[in-house]
mmCIF file of C-alpha atoms and ligand atoms in Angstrom:
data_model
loop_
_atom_site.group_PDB
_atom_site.id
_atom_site.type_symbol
_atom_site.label_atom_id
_atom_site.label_comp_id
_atom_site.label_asym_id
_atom_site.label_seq_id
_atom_site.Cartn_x
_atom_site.Cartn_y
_atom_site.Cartn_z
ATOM 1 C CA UNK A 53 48.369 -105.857 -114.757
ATOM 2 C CA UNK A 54 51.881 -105.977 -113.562
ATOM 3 C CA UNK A 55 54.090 -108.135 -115.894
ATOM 4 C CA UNK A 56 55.817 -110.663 -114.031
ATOM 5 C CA UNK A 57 58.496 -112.296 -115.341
ATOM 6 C CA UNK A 58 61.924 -114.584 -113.216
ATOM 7 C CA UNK A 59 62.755 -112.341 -110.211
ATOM 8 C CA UNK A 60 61.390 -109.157 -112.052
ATOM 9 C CA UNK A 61 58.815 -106.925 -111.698
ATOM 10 C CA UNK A 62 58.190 -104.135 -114.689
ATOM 11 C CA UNK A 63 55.516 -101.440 -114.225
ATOM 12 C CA UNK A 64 54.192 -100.064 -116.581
ATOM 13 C CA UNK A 65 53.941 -96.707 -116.572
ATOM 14 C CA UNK A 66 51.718 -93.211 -117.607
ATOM 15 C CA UNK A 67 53.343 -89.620 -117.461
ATOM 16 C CA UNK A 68 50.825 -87.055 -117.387
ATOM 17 C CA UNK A 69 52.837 -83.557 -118.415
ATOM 18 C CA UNK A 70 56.001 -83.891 -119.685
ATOM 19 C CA UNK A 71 58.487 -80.751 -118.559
ATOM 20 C CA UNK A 72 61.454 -80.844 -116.647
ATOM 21 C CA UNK A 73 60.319 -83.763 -113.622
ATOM 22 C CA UNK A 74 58.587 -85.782 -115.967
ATOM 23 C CA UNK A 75 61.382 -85.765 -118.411
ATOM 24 C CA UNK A 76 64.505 -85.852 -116.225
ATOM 25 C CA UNK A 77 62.047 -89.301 -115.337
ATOM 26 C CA UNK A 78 62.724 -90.562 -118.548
ATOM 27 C CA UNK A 79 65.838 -89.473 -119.382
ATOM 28 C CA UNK A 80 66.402 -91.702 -115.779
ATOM 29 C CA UNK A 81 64.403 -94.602 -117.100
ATOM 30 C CA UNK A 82 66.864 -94.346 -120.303
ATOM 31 C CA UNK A 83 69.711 -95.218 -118.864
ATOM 32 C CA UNK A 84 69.357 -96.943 -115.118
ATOM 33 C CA UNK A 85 66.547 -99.443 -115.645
ATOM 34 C CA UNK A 86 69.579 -102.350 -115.852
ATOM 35 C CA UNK A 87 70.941 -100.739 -112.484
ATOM 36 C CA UNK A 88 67.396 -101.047 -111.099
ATOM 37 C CA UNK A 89 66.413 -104.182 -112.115
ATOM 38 C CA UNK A 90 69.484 -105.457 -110.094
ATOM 39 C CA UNK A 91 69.325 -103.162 -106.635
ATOM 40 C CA UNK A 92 65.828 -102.525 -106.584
ATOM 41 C CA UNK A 93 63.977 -105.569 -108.444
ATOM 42 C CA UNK A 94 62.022 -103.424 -110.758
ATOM 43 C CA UNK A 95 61.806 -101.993 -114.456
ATOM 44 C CA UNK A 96 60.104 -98.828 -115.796
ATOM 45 C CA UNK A 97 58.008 -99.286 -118.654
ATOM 46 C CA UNK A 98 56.536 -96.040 -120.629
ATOM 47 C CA UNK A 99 53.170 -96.675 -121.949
ATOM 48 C CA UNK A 100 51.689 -93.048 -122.810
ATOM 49 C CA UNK A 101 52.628 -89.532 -122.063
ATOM 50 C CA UNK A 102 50.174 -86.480 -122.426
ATOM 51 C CA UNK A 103 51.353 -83.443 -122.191
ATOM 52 C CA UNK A 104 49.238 -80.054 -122.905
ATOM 53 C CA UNK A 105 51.298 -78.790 -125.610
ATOM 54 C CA UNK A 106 52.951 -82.208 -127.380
ATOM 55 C CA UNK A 107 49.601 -84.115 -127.683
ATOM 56 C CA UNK A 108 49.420 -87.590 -126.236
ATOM 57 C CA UNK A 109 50.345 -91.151 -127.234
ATOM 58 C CA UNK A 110 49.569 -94.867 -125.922
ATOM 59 C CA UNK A 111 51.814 -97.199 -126.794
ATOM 60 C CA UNK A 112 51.148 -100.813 -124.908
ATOM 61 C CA UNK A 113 54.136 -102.503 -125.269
ATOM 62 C CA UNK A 114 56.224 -99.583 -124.700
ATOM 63 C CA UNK A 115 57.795 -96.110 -125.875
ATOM 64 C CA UNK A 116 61.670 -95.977 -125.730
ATOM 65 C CA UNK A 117 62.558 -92.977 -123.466
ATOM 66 C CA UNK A 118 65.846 -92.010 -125.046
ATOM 67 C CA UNK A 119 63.185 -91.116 -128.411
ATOM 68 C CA UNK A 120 61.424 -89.400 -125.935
ATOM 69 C CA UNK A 121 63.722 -87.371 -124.409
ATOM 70 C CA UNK A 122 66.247 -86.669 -127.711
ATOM 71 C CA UNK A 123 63.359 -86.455 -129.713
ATOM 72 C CA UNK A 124 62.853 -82.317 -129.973
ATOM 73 C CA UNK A 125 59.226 -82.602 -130.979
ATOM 74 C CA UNK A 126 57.341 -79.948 -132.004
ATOM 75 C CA UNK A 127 53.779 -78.405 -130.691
ATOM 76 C CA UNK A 128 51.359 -81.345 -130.899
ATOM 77 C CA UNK A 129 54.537 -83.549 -132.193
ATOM 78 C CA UNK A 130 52.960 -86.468 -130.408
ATOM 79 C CA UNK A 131 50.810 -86.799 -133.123
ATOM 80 C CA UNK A 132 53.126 -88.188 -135.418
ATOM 81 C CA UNK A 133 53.690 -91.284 -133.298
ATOM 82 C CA UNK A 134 52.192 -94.369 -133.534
ATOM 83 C CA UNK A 135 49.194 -94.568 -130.772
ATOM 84 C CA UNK A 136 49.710 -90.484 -131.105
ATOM 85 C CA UNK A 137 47.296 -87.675 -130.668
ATOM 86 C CA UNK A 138 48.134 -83.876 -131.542
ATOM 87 C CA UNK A 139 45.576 -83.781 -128.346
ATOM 88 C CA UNK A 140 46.285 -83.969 -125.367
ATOM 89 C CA UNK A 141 43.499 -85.988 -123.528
ATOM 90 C CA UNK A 142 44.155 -86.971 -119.756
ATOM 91 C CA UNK A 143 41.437 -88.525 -118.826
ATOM 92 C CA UNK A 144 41.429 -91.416 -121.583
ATOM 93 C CA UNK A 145 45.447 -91.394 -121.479
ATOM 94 C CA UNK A 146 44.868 -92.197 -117.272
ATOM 95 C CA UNK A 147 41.578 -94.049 -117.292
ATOM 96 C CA UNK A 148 42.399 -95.997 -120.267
ATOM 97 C CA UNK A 149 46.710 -96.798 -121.150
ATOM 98 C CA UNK A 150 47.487 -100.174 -119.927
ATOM 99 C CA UNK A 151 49.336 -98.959 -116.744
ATOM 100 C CA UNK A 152 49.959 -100.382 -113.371
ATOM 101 C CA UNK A 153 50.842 -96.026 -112.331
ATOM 102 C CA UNK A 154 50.628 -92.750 -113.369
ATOM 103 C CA UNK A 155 52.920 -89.921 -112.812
ATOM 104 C CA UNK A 156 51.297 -86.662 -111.999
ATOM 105 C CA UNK A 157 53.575 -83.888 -112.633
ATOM 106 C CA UNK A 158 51.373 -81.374 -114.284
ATOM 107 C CA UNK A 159 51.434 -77.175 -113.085
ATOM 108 C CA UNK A 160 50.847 -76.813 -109.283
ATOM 109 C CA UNK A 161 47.186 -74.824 -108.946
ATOM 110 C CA UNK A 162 47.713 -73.406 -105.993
ATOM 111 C CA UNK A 163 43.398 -72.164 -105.813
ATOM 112 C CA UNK A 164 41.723 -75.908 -106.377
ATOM 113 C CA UNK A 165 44.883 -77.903 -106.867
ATOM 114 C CA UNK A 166 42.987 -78.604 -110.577
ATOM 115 C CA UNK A 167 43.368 -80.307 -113.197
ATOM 116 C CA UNK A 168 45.695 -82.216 -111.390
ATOM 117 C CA UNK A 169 43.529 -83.274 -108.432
ATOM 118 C CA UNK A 170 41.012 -85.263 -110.789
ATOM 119 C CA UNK A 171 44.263 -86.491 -112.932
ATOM 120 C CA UNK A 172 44.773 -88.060 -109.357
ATOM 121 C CA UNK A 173 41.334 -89.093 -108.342
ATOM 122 C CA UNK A 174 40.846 -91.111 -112.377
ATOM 123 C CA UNK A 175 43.664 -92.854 -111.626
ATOM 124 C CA UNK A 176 43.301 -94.018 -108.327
ATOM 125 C CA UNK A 177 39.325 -94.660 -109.590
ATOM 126 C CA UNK A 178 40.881 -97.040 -112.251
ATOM 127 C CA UNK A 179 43.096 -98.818 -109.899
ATOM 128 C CA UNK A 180 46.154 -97.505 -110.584
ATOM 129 C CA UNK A 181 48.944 -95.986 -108.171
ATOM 130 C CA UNK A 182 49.712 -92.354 -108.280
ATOM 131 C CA UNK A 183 53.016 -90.573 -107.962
ATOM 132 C CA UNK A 184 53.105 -86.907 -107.608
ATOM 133 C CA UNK A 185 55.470 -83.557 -107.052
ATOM 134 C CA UNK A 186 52.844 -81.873 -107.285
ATOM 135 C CA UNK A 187 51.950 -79.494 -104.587
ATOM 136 C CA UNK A 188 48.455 -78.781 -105.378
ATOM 137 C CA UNK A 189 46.185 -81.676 -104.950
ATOM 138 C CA UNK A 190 48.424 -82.612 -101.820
ATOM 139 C CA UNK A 191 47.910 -79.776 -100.166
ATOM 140 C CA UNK A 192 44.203 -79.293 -101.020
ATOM 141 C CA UNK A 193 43.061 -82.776 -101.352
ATOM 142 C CA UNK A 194 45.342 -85.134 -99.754
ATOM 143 C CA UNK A 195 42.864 -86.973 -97.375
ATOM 144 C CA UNK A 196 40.069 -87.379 -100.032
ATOM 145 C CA UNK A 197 42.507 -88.838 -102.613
ATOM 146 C CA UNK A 198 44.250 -91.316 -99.764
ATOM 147 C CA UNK A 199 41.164 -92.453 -99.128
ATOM 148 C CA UNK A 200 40.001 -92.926 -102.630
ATOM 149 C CA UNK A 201 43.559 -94.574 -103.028
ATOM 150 C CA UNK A 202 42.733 -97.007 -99.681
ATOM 151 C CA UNK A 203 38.512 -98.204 -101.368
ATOM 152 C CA UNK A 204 41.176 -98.875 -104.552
ATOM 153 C CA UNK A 205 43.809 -100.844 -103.016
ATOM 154 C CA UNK A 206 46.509 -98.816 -104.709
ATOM 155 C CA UNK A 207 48.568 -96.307 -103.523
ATOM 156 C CA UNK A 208 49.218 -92.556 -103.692
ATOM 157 C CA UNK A 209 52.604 -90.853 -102.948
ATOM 158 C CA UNK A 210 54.048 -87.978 -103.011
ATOM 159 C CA UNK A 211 57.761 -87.520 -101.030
ATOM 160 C CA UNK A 212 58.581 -84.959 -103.669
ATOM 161 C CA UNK A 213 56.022 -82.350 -103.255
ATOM 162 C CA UNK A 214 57.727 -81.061 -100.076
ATOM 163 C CA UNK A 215 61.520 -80.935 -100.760
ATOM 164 C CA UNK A 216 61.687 -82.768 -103.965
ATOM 165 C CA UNK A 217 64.375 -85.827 -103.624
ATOM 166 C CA UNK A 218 65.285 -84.867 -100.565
ATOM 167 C CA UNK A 219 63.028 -87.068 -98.069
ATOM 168 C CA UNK A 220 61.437 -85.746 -95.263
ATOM 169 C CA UNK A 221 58.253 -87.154 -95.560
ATOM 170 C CA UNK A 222 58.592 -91.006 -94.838
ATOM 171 C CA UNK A 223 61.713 -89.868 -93.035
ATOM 172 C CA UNK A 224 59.472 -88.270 -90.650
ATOM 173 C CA UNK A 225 56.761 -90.955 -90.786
ATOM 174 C CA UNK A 226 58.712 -93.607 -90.791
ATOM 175 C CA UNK A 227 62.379 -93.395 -89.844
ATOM 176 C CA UNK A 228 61.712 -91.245 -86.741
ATOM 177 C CA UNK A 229 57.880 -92.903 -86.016
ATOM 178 C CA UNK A 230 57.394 -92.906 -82.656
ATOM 179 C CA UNK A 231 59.718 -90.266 -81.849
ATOM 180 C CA UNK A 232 56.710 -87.256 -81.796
ATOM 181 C CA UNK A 233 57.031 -84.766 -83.830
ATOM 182 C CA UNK A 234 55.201 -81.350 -82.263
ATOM 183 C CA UNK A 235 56.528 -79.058 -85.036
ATOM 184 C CA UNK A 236 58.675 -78.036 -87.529
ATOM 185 C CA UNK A 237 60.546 -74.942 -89.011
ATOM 186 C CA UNK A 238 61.962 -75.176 -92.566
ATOM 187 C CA UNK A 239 63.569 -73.700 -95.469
ATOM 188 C CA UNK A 240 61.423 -74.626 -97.587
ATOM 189 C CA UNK A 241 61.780 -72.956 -100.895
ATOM 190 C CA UNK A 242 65.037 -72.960 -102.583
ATOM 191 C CA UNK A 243 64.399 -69.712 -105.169
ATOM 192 C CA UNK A 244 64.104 -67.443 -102.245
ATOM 193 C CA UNK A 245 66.771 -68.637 -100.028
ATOM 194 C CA UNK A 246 68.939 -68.783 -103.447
ATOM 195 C CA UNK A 247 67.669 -64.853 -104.155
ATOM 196 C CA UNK A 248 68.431 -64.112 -100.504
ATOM 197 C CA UNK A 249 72.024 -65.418 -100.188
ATOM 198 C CA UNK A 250 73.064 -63.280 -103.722
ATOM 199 C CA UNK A 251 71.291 -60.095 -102.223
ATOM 200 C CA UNK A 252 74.013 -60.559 -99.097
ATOM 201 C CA UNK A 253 76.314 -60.702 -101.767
ATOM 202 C CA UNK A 254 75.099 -57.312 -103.226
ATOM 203 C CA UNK A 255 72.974 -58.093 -106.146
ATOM 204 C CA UNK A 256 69.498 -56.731 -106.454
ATOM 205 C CA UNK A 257 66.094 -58.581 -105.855
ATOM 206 C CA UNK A 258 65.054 -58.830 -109.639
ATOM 207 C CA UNK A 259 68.526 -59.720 -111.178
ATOM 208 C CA UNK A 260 68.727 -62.487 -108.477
ATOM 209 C CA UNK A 261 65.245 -63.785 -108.707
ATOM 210 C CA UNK A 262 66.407 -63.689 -112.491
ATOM 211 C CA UNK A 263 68.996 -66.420 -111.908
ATOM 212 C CA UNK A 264 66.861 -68.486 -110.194
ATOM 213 C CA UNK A 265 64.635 -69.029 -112.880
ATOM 214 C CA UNK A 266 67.553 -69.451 -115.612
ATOM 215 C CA UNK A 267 69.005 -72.396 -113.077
ATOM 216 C CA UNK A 268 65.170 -74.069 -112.992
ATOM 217 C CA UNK A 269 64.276 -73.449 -109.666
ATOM 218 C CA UNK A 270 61.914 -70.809 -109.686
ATOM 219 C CA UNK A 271 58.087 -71.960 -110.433
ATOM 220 C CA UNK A 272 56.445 -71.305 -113.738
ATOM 221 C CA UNK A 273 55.660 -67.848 -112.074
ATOM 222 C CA UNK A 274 57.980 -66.626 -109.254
ATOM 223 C CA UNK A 275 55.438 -64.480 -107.203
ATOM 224 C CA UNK A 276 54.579 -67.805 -105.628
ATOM 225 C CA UNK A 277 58.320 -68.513 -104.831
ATOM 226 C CA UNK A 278 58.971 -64.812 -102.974
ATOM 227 C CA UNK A 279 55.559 -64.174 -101.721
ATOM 228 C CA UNK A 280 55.727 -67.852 -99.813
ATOM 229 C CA UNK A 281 52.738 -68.945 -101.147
ATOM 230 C CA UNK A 282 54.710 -72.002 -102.585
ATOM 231 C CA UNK A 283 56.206 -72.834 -98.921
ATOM 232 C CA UNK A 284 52.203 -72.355 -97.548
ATOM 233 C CA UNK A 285 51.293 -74.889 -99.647
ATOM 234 C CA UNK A 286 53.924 -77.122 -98.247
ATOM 235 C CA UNK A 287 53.699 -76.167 -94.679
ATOM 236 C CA UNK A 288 49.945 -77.803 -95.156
ATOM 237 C CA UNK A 289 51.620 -80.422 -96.482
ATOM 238 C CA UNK A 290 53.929 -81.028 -93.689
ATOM 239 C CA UNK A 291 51.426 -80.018 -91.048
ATOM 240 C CA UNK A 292 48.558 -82.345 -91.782
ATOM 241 C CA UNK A 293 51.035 -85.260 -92.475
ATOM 242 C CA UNK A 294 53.279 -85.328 -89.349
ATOM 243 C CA UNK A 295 50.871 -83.028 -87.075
ATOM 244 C CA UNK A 296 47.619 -85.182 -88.074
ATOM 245 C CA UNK A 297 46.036 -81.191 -89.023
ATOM 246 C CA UNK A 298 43.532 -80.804 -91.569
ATOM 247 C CA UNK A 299 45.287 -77.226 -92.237
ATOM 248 C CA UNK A 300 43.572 -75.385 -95.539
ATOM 249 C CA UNK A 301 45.915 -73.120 -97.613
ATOM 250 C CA UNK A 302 44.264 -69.926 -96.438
ATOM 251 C CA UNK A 303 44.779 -70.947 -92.751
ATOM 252 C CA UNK A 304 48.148 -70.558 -92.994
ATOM 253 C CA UNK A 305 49.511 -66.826 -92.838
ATOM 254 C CA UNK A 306 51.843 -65.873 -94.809
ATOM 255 C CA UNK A 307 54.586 -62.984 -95.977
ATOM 256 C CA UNK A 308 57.117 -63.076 -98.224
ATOM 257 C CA UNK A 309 60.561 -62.062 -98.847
ATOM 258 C CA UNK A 310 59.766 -59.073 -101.581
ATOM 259 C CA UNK A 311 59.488 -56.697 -99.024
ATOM 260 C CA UNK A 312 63.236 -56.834 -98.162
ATOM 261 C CA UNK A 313 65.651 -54.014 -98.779
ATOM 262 C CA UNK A 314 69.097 -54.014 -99.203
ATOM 263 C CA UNK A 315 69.469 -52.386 -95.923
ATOM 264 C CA UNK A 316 67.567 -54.757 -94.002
ATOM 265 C CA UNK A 317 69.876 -57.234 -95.406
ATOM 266 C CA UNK A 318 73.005 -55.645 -93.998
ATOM 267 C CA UNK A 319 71.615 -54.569 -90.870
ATOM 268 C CA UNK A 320 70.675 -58.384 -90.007
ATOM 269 C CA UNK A 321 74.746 -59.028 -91.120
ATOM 270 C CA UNK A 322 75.772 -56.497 -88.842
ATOM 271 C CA UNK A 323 73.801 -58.228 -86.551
ATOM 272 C CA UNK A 324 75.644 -61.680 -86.937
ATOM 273 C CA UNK A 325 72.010 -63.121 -88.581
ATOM 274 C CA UNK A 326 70.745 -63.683 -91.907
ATOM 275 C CA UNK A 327 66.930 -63.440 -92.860
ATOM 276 C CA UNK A 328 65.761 -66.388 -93.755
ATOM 277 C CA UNK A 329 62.357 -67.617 -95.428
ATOM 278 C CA UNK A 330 60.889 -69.584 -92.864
ATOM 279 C CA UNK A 331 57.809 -72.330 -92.879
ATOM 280 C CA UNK A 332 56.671 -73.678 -89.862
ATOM 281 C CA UNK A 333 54.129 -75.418 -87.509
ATOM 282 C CA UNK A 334 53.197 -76.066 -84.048
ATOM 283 C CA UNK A 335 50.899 -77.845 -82.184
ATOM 284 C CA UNK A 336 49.099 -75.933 -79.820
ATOM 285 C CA UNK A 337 48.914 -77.268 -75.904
ATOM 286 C CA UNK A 338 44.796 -77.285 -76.845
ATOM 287 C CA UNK A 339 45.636 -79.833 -79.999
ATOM 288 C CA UNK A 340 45.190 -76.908 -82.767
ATOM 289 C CA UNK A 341 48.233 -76.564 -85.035
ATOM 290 C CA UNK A 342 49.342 -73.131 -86.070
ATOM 291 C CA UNK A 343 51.111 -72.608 -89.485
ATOM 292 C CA UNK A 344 52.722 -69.804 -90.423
ATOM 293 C CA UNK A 345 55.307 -68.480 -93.419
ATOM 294 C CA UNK A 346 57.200 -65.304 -92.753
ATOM 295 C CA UNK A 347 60.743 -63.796 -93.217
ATOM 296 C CA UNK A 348 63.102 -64.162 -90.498
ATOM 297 C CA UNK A 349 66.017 -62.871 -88.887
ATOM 298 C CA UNK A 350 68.419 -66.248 -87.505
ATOM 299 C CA UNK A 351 71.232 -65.299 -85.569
ATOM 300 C CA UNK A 352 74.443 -67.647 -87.459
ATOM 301 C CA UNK A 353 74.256 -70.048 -85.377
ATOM 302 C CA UNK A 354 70.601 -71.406 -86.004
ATOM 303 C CA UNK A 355 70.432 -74.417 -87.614
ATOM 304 C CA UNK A 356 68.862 -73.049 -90.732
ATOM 305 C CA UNK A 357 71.197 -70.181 -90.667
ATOM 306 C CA UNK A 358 73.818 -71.667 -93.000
ATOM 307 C CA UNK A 359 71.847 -73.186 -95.537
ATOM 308 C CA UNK A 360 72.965 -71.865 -98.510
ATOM 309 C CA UNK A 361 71.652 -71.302 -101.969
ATOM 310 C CA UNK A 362 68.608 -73.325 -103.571
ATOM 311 C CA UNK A 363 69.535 -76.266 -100.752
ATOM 312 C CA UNK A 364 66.361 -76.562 -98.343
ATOM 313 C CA UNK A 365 65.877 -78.104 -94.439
ATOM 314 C CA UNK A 366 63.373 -78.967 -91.957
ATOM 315 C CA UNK A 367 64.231 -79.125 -88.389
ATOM 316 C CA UNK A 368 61.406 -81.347 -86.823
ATOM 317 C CA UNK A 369 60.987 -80.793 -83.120
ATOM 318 C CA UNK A 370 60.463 -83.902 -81.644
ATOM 319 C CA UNK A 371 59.621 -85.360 -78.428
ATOM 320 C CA UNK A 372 61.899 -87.837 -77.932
ATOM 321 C CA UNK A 373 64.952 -86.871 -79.987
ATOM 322 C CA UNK A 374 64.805 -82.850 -79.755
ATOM 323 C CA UNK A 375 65.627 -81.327 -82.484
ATOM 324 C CA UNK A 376 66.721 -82.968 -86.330
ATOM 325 C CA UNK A 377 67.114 -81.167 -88.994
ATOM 326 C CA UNK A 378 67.404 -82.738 -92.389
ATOM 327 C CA UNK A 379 68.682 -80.751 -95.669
ATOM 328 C CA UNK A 380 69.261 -81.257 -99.741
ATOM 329 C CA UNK A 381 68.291 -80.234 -102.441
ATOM 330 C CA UNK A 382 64.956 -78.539 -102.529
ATOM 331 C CA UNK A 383 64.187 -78.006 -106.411
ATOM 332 C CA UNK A 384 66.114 -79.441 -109.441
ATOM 333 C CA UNK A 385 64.801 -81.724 -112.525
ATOM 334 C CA UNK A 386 66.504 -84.651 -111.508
ATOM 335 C CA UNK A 387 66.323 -84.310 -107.988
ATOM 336 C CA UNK A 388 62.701 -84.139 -107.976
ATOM 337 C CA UNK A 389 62.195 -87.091 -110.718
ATOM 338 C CA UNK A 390 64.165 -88.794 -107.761
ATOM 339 C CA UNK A 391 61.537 -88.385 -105.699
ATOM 340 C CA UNK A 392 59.597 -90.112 -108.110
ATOM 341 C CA UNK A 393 61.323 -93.319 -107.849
ATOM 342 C CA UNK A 394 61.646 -93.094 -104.161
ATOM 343 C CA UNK A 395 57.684 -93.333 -104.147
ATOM 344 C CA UNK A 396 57.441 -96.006 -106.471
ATOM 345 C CA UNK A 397 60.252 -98.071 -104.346
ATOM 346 C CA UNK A 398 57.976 -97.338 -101.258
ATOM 347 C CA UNK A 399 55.185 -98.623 -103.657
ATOM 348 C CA UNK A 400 57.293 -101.637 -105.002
ATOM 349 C CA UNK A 401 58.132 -102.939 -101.195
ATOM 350 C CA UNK A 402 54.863 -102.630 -100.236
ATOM 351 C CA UNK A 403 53.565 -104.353 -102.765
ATOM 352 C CA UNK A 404 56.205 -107.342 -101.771
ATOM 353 C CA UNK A 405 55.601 -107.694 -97.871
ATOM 354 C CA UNK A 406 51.416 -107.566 -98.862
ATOM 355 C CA UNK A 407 52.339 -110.489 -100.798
ATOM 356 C CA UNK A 408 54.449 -111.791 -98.315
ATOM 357 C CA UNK A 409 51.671 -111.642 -95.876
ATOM 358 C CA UNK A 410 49.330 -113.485 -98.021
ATOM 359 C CA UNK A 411 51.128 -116.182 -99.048
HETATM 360 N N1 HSE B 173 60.053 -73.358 -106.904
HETATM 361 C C1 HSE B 173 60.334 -74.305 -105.875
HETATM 362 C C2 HSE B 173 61.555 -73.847 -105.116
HETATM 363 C C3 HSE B 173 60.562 -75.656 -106.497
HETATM 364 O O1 HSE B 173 62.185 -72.853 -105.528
HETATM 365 O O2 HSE B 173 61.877 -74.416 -104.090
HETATM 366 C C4 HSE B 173 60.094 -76.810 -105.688
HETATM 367 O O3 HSE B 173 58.824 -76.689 -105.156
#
C-alpha cells in the first residue's frame, strides 16, 4: 500500500479523534511535509479522520490538512465533505480507509484502556501500523497488541504516551541498551508539578489546577492529573518496558498531591526541599518490580528538585552509567503530535534496513 514514487516514500495516513494531538498533527503535516520529504525521506498523506463529535470522512487520494485544521466545523461537520459521515464510525474508518497507519489519539480509559485498545487491535488486524499517545491501551494492553502487531508484520508505537515528545522510551531502549536499567524515578505529570510550583508561589490548589487546564495540560478531567492516577498509568508503562514487568494499573500504589496544604508547602521550603510528584520503579533483588506514585519531599539538590512548571524527567538508574536523568516537555499539543512523528520515523527506518536486509 505504500506509494512509492523517486527517492520518496508517502504514507498514507488515518487519524482516529481529532483534538488537540491529532490536530496540532495536521496543522504539522500542513506546513513541514516539504521539510520532511528532504531530512527524513517521507510524506504524510491524510486519508480519513473520525472523530466522536465531527463525524468521519475517507478521502483516498487525500484531505488537505490546512482545510482541516482552519476549517471550524461544526458538530457532525464531517458530513458535509465528500467521503463524509455526520457518524463517526471507527471501525470501518480503521479496517477499511486506504492507509498504510493509523493514529490513535482518542480519550485515555484509564479502567479497560477502551475504545481505544480495539481501535489498536483493528488496525494492527488489518495490517496497518499504529501510533499512539495514548496511555490506556499501553498500559493495559501493551504485550497483547505488540504481539498482534509482530503475527501482522507492522508495527505499534507509542514514545508519546510517557512524556509526550520528549523521548525516553527508545532513549532508554535503545540509546542506553545495554547499559541496565534497575529503576527509575520521574516527574511524570506536568499539571501537578505546574500546580505545585504556583502553590510555592502562594496561589491556592484550585486556582492553580485552574491554569493548568486553560494552558492544555491538564487531562479531560484533572482528578487523574493530582490524584497520580495519570503517572500510575505511566509508571506501568515505563516499568514493563525497561524493567521487562508485566505491572497491572492496580499494582501500582498510588497518592496524590490533593492532600497538600499550604503549610506543608512552606515547611518543606524551610526545609531547603520542594514536594515533588514522584513515579517510580525498582527491581527487587528476587526479580519482582515494585511501582509506586506518591508525593515527595526532595531536598534542592535532587535531580528532580528543580524541574519547574509543566516540564517532566526520568532519572533511570542504571547499571553501568549510574544515574541519567532526561527532561522536556511533558504535555503540550505540539509536543505530543511530535511524538507522533518520532514513532513513525522509528517506523519509516525500520521499514528501510528490513528492506535493506532483503535485498
Ligand atoms: N495531563 C498530562 C500531564 C498530559 O499533565 O502531564 C500528558 O499525559
Amino acid at each position: 500500500m505504500l506509494h512509492r514514487r523517486i527517492h520518496m516514500t508517502t504514507y498514507n495516513i488515518a487519524l482516529i479523534g481529532f483534538g488537540g494531538v491529532n490536530r496540532a498533527l495536521a496543522e504539522l503535516i500542513a506546513t513541514k511535509n516539504p521539510l520532511w520529504e528532504r531530512d527524513l525521506g517521507f510524506r504524510l498523506n491524510i486519508v480519513a479522520v473520525s472523530d466522536l463529535y465531527l463525524g468521519s470522512v475517507i478521502s483516498p487520494n487525500g484531505l488537505d490538512a490546512k482545510t482541516l485544521v482552519e476549517a471550524n466545523f461544526a458538530k457532525g461537520g464531517f458530513g458535509q465533505l465528500s467521503g463524509g459521515s455526520a457518524e463517526a464510525d471507527n471501525e470501518t474508518i480503521i479496517k477499511t480507509a486506504p492507509a498504510d497507519l493509523i493514529v490513535e489519539a482518542t480519550f485515555t480509559n484509564p479502567k479497560d484502556g477502551e475504545p481505544a485498545v480495539s481501535h489498536c487491535r483493528w488496525a494492527l488486524q488489518s495490517g496497518k501500523h499504529v501510533v499512539t499517545t495514548n496511555k490506556g491501551p499501553v498500559a493495559i494492553a501493551a504485550q497483547e497488541l505488540k504481539a498482534v502487531a509482530h503475527a501482522n508484520g507492522v508495527h505499534f508505537e507509542y514514545e508519546g504516551s510517557v512524556m509526550s515528545g520528549t523521548p525516553v522510551i527508545r532513549m532508554a531502549e535503545r540509546t542506553l541498551a545495554g547499559a541496565e536499567v534497575k529503576g527509575f524515578e520521574g516527574i511524570l505529570n506536568g499539571t501537578s508539578n505546574f500546580v505545585l510550583g504556583r502553590m510555592e508561589g502562594g496561589l491556592d490548589f484550585a486556582t492553580a489546577v485552574k491554569e493548568a487546564q486553560i494552558l492544555g495540560y491538564a487531562e479531560a478531567d484533572p482528578t487523574a492529573d493530582v490524584e497520580g492516577f495519570d503517572v500510575r498509568l505511566k509508571v506501568v508503562i515505563l516499568a514493563n518496558e525497561l524493567l521487562g514487568a508485566s505491572l497491572k494499573p492496580e499494582e501500582v500504589t498510588c497518592k496524590g498531591i490533593s492532600k497538600l496544604s499550604p503549610s506543608d508547602i512552606e515547611n518543606a521550603a524551610a526545609a531547603n526541599s520542594r514536594w515533588k510528584l514522584v513515579g517510580s520503579a525498582v527491581r527487587n533483588e528476587d526479580g519482582t518490580v515494585t511501582g509506586s506514585v506518591s508525593p515527595k519531599q526532595l531536598p534542592f539538590e535532587h535531580p528532580l528538585a528543580g524541574v519547574n512548571g509543566a516540564t517532566n524527567a526520568v532519572s533511570l538508574n542504571t547499571e553501568l552509567l549510574g544515574s541519567v536523568t532526561i527532561t522536556g516537555p511533558g504535555a503540550g499539543r505540539i509536543e505530543t503530535a511530535y511524538a507522533l512523528l518520532s514513532d513513525i520515523i522509528a517506523i519509516h527506518n525500520a521499514q528501510a534496513t528490513a528492506k535493506r536486509e532483503a535485498a
